[in-house]
mmCIF file of N, CA and C in Angstrom:
data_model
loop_
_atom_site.group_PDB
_atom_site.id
_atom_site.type_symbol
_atom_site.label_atom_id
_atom_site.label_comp_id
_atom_site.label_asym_id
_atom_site.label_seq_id
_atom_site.Cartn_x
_atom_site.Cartn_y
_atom_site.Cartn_z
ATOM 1 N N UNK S 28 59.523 54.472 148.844
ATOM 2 C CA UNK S 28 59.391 53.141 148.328
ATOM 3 C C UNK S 28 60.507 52.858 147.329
ATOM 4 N N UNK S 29 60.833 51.687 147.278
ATOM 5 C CA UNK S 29 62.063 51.201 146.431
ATOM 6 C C UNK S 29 61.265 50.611 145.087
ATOM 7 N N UNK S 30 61.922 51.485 144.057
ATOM 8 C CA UNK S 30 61.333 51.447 142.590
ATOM 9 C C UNK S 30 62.246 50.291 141.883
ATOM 10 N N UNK S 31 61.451 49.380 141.429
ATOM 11 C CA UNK S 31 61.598 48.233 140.619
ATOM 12 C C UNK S 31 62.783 48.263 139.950
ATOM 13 N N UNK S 32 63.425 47.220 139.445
ATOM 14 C CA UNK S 32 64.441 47.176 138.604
ATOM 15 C C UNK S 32 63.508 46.838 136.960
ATOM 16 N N UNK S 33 63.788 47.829 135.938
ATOM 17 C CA UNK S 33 63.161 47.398 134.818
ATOM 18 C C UNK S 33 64.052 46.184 133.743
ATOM 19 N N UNK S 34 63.287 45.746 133.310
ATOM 20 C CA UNK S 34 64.302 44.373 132.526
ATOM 21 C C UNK S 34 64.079 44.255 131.041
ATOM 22 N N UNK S 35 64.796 44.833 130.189
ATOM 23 C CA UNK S 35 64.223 44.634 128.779
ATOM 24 C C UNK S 35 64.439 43.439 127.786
ATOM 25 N N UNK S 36 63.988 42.763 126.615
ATOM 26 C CA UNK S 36 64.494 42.057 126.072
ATOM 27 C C UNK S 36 65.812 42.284 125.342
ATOM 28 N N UNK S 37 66.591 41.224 124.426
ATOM 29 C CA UNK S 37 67.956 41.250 124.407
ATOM 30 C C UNK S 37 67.326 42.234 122.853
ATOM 31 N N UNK S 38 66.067 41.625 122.142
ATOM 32 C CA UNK S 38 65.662 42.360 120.637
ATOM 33 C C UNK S 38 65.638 44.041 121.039
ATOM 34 N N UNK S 39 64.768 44.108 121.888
ATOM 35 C CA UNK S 39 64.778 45.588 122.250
ATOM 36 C C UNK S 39 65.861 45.959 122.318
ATOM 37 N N UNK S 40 66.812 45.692 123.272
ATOM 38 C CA UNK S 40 68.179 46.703 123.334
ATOM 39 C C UNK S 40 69.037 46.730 122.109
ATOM 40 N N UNK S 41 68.447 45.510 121.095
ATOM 41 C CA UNK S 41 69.699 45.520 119.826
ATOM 42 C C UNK S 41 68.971 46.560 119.087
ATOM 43 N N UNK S 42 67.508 46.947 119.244
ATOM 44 C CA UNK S 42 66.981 47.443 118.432
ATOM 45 C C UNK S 42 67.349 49.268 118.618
ATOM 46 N N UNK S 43 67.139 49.545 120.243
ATOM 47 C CA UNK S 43 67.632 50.794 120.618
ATOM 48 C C UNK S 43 69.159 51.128 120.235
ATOM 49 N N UNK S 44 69.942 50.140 120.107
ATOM 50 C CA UNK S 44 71.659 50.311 119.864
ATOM 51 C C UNK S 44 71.943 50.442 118.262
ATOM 52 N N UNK S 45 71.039 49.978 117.827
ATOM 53 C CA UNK S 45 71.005 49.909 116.629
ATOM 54 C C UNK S 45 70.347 51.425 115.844
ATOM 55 N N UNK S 46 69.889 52.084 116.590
ATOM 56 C CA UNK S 46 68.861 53.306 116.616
ATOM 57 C C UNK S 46 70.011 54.307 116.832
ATOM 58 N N UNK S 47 70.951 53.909 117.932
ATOM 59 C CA UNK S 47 71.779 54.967 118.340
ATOM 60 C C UNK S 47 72.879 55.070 117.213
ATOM 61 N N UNK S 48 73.186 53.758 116.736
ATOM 62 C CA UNK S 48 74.517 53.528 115.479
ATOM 63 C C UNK S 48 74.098 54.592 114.711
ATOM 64 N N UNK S 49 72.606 54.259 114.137
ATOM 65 C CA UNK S 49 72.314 55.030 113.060
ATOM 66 C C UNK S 49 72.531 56.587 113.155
ATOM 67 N N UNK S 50 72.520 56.770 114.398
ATOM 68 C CA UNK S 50 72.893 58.387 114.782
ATOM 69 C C UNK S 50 72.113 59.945 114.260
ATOM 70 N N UNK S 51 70.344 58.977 113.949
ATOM 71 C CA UNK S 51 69.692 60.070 113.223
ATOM 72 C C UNK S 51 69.035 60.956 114.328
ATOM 73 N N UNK S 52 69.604 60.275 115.768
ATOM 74 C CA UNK S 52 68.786 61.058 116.929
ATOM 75 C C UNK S 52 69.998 61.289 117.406
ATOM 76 N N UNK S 53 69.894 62.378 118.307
ATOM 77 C CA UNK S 53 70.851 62.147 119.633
ATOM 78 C C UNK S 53 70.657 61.554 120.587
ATOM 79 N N UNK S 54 71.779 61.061 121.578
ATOM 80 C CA UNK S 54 70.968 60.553 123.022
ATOM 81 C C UNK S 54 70.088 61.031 123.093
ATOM 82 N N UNK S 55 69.968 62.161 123.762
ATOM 83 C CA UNK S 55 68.838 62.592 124.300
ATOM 84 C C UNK S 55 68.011 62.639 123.376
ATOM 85 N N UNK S 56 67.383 62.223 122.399
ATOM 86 C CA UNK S 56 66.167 62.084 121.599
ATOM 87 C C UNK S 56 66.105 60.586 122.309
ATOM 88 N N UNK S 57 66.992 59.582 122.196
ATOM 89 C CA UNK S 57 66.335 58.339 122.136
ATOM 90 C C UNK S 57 65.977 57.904 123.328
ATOM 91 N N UNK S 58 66.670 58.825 124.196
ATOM 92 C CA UNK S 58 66.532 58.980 125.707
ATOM 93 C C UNK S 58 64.804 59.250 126.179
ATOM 94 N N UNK S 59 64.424 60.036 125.427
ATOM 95 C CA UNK S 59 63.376 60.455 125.698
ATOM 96 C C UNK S 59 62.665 59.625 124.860
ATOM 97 N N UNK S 60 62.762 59.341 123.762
ATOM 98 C CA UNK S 60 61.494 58.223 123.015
ATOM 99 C C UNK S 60 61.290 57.105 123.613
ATOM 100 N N UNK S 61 62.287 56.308 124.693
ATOM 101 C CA UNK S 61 62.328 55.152 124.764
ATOM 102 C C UNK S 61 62.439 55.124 126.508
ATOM 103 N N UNK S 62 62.894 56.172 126.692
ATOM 104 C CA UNK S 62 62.449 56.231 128.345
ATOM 105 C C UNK S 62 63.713 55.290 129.266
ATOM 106 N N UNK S 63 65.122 55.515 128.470
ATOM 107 C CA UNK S 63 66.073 54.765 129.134
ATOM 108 C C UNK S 63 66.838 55.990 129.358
ATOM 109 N N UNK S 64 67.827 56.193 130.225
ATOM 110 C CA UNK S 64 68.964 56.692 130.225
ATOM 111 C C UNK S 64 70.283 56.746 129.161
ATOM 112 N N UNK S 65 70.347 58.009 128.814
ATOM 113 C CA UNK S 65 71.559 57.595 127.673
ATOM 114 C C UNK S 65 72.498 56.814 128.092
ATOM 115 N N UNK S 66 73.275 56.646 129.433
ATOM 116 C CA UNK S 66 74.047 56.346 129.712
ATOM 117 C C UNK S 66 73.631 54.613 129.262
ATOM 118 N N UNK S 67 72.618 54.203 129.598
ATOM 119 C CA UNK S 67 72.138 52.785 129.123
ATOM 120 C C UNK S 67 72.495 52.251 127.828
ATOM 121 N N UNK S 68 71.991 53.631 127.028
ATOM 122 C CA UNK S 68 72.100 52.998 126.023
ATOM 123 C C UNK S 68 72.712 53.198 124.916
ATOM 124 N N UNK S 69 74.477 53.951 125.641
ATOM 125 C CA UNK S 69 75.453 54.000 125.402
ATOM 126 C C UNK S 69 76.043 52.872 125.867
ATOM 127 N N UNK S 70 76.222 51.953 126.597
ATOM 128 C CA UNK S 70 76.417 50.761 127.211
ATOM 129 C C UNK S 70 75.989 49.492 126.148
ATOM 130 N N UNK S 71 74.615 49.916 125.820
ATOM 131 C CA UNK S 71 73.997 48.649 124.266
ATOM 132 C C UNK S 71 74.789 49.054 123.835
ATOM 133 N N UNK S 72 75.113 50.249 122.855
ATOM 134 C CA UNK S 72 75.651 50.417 121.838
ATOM 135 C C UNK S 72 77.285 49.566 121.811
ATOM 136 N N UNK S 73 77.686 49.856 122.950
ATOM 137 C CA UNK S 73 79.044 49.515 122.800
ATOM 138 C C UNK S 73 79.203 47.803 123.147
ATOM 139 N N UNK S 74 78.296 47.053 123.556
ATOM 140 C CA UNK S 74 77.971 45.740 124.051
ATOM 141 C C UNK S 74 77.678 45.668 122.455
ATOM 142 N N UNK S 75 76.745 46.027 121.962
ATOM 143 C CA UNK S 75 76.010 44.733 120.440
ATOM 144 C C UNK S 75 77.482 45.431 119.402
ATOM 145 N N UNK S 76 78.178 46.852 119.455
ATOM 146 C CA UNK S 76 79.673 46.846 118.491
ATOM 147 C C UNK S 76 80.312 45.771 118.584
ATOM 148 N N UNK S 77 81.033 45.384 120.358
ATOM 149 C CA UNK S 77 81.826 44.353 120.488
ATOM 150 C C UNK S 77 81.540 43.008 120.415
ATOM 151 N N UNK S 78 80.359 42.360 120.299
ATOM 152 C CA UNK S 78 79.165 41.303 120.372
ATOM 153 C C UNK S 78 79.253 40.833 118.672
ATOM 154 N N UNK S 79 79.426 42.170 117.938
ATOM 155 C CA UNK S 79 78.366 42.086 117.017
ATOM 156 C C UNK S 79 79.683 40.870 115.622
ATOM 157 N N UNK S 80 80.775 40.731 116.074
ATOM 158 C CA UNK S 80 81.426 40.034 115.066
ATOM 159 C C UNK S 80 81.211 38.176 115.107
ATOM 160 N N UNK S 81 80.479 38.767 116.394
ATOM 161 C CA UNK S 81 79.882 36.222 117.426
ATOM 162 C C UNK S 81 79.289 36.208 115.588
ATOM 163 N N UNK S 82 77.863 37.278 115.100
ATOM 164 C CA UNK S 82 77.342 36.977 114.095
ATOM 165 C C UNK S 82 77.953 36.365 112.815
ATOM 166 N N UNK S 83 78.986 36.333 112.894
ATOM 167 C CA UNK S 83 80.004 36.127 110.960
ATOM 168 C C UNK S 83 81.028 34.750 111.527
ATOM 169 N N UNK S 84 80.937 34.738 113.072
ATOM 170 C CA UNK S 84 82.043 33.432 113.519
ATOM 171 C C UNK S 84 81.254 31.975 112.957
ATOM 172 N N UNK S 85 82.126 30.891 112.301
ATOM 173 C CA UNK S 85 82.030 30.026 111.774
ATOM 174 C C UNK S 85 82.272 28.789 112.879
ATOM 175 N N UNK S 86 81.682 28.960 114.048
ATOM 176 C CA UNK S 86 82.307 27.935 115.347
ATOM 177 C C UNK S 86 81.203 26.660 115.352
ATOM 178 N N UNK S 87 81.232 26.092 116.361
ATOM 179 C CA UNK S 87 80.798 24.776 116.503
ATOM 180 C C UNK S 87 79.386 24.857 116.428
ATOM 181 N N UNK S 88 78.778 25.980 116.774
ATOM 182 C CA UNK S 88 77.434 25.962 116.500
ATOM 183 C C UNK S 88 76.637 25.343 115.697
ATOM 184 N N UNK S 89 76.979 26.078 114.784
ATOM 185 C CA UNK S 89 76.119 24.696 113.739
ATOM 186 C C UNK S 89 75.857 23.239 113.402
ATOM 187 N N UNK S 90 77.686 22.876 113.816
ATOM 188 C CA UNK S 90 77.041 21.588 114.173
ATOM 189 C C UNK S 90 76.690 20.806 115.019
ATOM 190 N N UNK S 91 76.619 21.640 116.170
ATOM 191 C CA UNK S 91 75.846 21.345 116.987
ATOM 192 C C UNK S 91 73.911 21.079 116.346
ATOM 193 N N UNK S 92 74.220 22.278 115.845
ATOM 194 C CA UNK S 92 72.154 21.925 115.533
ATOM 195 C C UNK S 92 71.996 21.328 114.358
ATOM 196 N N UNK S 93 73.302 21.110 113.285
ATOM 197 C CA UNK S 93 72.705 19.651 112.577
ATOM 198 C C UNK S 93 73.053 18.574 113.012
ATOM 199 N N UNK S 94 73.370 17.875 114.208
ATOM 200 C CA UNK S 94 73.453 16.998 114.441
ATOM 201 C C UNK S 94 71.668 17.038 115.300
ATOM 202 N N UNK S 95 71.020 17.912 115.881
ATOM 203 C CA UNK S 95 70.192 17.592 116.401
ATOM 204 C C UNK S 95 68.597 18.106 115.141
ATOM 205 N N UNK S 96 69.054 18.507 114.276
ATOM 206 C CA UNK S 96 68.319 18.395 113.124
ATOM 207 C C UNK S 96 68.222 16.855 112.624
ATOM 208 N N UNK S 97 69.488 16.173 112.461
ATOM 209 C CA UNK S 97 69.218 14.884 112.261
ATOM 210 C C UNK S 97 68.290 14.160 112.770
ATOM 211 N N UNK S 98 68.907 13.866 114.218
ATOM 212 C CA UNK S 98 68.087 13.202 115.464
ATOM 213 C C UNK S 98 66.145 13.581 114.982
ATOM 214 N N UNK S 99 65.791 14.935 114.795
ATOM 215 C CA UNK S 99 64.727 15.258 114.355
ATOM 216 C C UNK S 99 64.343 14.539 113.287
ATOM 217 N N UNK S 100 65.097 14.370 111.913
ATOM 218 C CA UNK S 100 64.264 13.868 110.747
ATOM 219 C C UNK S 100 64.237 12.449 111.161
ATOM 220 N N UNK S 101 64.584 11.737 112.327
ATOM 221 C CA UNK S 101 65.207 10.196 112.122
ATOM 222 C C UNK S 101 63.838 10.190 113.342
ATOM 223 N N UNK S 102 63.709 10.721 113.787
ATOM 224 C CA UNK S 102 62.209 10.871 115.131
ATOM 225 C C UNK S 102 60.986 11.160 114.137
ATOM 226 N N UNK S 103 61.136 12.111 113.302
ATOM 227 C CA UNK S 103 59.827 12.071 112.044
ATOM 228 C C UNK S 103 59.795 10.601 111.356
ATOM 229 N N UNK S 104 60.889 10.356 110.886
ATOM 230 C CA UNK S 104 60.483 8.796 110.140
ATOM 231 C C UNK S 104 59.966 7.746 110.922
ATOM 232 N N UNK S 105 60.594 7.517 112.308
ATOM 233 C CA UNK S 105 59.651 6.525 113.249
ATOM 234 C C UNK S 105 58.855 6.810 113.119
ATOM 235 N N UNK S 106 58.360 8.354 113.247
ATOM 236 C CA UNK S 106 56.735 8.208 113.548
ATOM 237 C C UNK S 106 56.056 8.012 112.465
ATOM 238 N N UNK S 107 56.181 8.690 111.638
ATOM 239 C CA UNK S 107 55.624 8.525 110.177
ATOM 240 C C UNK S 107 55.528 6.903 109.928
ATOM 241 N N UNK S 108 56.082 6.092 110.109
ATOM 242 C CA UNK S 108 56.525 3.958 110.350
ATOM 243 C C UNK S 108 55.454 3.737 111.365
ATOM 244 N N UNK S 109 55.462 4.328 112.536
ATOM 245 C CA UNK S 109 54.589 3.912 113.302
ATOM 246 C C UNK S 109 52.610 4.320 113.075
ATOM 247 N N UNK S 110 52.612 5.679 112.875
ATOM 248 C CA UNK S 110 51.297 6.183 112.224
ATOM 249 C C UNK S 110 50.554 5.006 110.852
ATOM 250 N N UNK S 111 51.614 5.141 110.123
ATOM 251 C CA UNK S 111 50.636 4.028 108.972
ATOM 252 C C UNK S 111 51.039 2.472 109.006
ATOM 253 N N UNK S 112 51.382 2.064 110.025
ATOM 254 C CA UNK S 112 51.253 0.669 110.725
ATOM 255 C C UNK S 112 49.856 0.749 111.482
ATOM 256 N N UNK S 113 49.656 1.625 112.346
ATOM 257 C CA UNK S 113 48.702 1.889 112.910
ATOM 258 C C UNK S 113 47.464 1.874 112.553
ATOM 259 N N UNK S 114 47.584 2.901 111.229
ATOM 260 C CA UNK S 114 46.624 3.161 110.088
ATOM 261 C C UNK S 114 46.252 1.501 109.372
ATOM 262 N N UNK S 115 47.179 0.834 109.171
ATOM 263 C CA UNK S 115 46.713 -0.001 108.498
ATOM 264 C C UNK S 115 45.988 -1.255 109.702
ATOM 265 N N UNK S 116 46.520 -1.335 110.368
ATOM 266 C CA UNK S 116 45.977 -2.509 111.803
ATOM 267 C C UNK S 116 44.895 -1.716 111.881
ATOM 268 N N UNK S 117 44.395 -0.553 112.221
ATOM 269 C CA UNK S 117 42.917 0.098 112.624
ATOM 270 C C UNK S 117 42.159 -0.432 111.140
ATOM 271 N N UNK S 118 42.385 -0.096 109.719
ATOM 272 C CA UNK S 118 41.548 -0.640 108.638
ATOM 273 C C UNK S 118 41.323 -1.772 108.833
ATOM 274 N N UNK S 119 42.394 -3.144 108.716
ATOM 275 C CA UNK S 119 42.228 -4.626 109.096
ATOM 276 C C UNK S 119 41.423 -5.036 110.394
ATOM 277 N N UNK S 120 41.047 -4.257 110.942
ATOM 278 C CA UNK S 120 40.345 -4.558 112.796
ATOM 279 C C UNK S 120 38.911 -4.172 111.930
ATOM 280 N N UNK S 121 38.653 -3.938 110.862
ATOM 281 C CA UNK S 121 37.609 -3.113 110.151
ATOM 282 C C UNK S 121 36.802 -2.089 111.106
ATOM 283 N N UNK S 122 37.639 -1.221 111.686
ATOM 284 C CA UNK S 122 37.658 0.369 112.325
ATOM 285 C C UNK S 122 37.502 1.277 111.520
ATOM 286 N N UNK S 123 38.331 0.831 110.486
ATOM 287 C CA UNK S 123 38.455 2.359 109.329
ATOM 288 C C UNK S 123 37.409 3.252 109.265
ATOM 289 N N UNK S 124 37.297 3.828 108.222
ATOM 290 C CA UNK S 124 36.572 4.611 107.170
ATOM 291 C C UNK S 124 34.973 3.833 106.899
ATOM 292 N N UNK S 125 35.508 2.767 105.902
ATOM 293 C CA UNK S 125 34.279 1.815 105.685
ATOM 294 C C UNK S 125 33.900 0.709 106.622
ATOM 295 N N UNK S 126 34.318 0.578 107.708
ATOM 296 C CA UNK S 126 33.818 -0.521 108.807
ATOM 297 C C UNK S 126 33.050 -0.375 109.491
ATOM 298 N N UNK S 127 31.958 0.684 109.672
ATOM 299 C CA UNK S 127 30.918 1.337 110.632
ATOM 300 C C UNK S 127 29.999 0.953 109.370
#
């Protein structure tokens, strides 16, 4: 029978590469705690080293997500405009609180 391909998350493998940096095991310890092949996870290790400078880059990212942070607080204030318009037409219809 043909044995599955296993698929881990991206946290897990930073977490195993990060295990190996520290170098308090050998492969073969982490090999065996974690049930991967060293060769694997000699491969993380050297993927999240070369990866690991994206973390300190100052690129467009960000403003990418404050521009859509904006869009967010400007979608909270409609609603927040629309909720106590609402609020107040439901009191005046005498719906409210005290209208029963």
């Amino acid at each position: 029978m043909k044995k599955s391909r296993r698929k881990f998350s991206a946290s897990f493998k930073a977490q195993v590469a990060i295990a190996a940096l520290m170098e308090r095991e050998t492969l073969a310890e982490l090999s065996a705690r974690y049930g991967i092949h060293p060769n694997i996870i000699s491969k993380w290790k050297q993927e999240f080293i070369k990866n690991s400078a994206k973390v300190f880059e100052n690129g467009d990212n960000n403003k990418g997500t404050s521009v859509d942070v904006d869009k967010l607080y400007s979608k909270i204030g409609k609603l927040e405009m629309e909720r106590d318009f609402l609020e107040k037409a439901y009191l005046i219809a005498g719906l409210g609180k005290n209208g029963k």
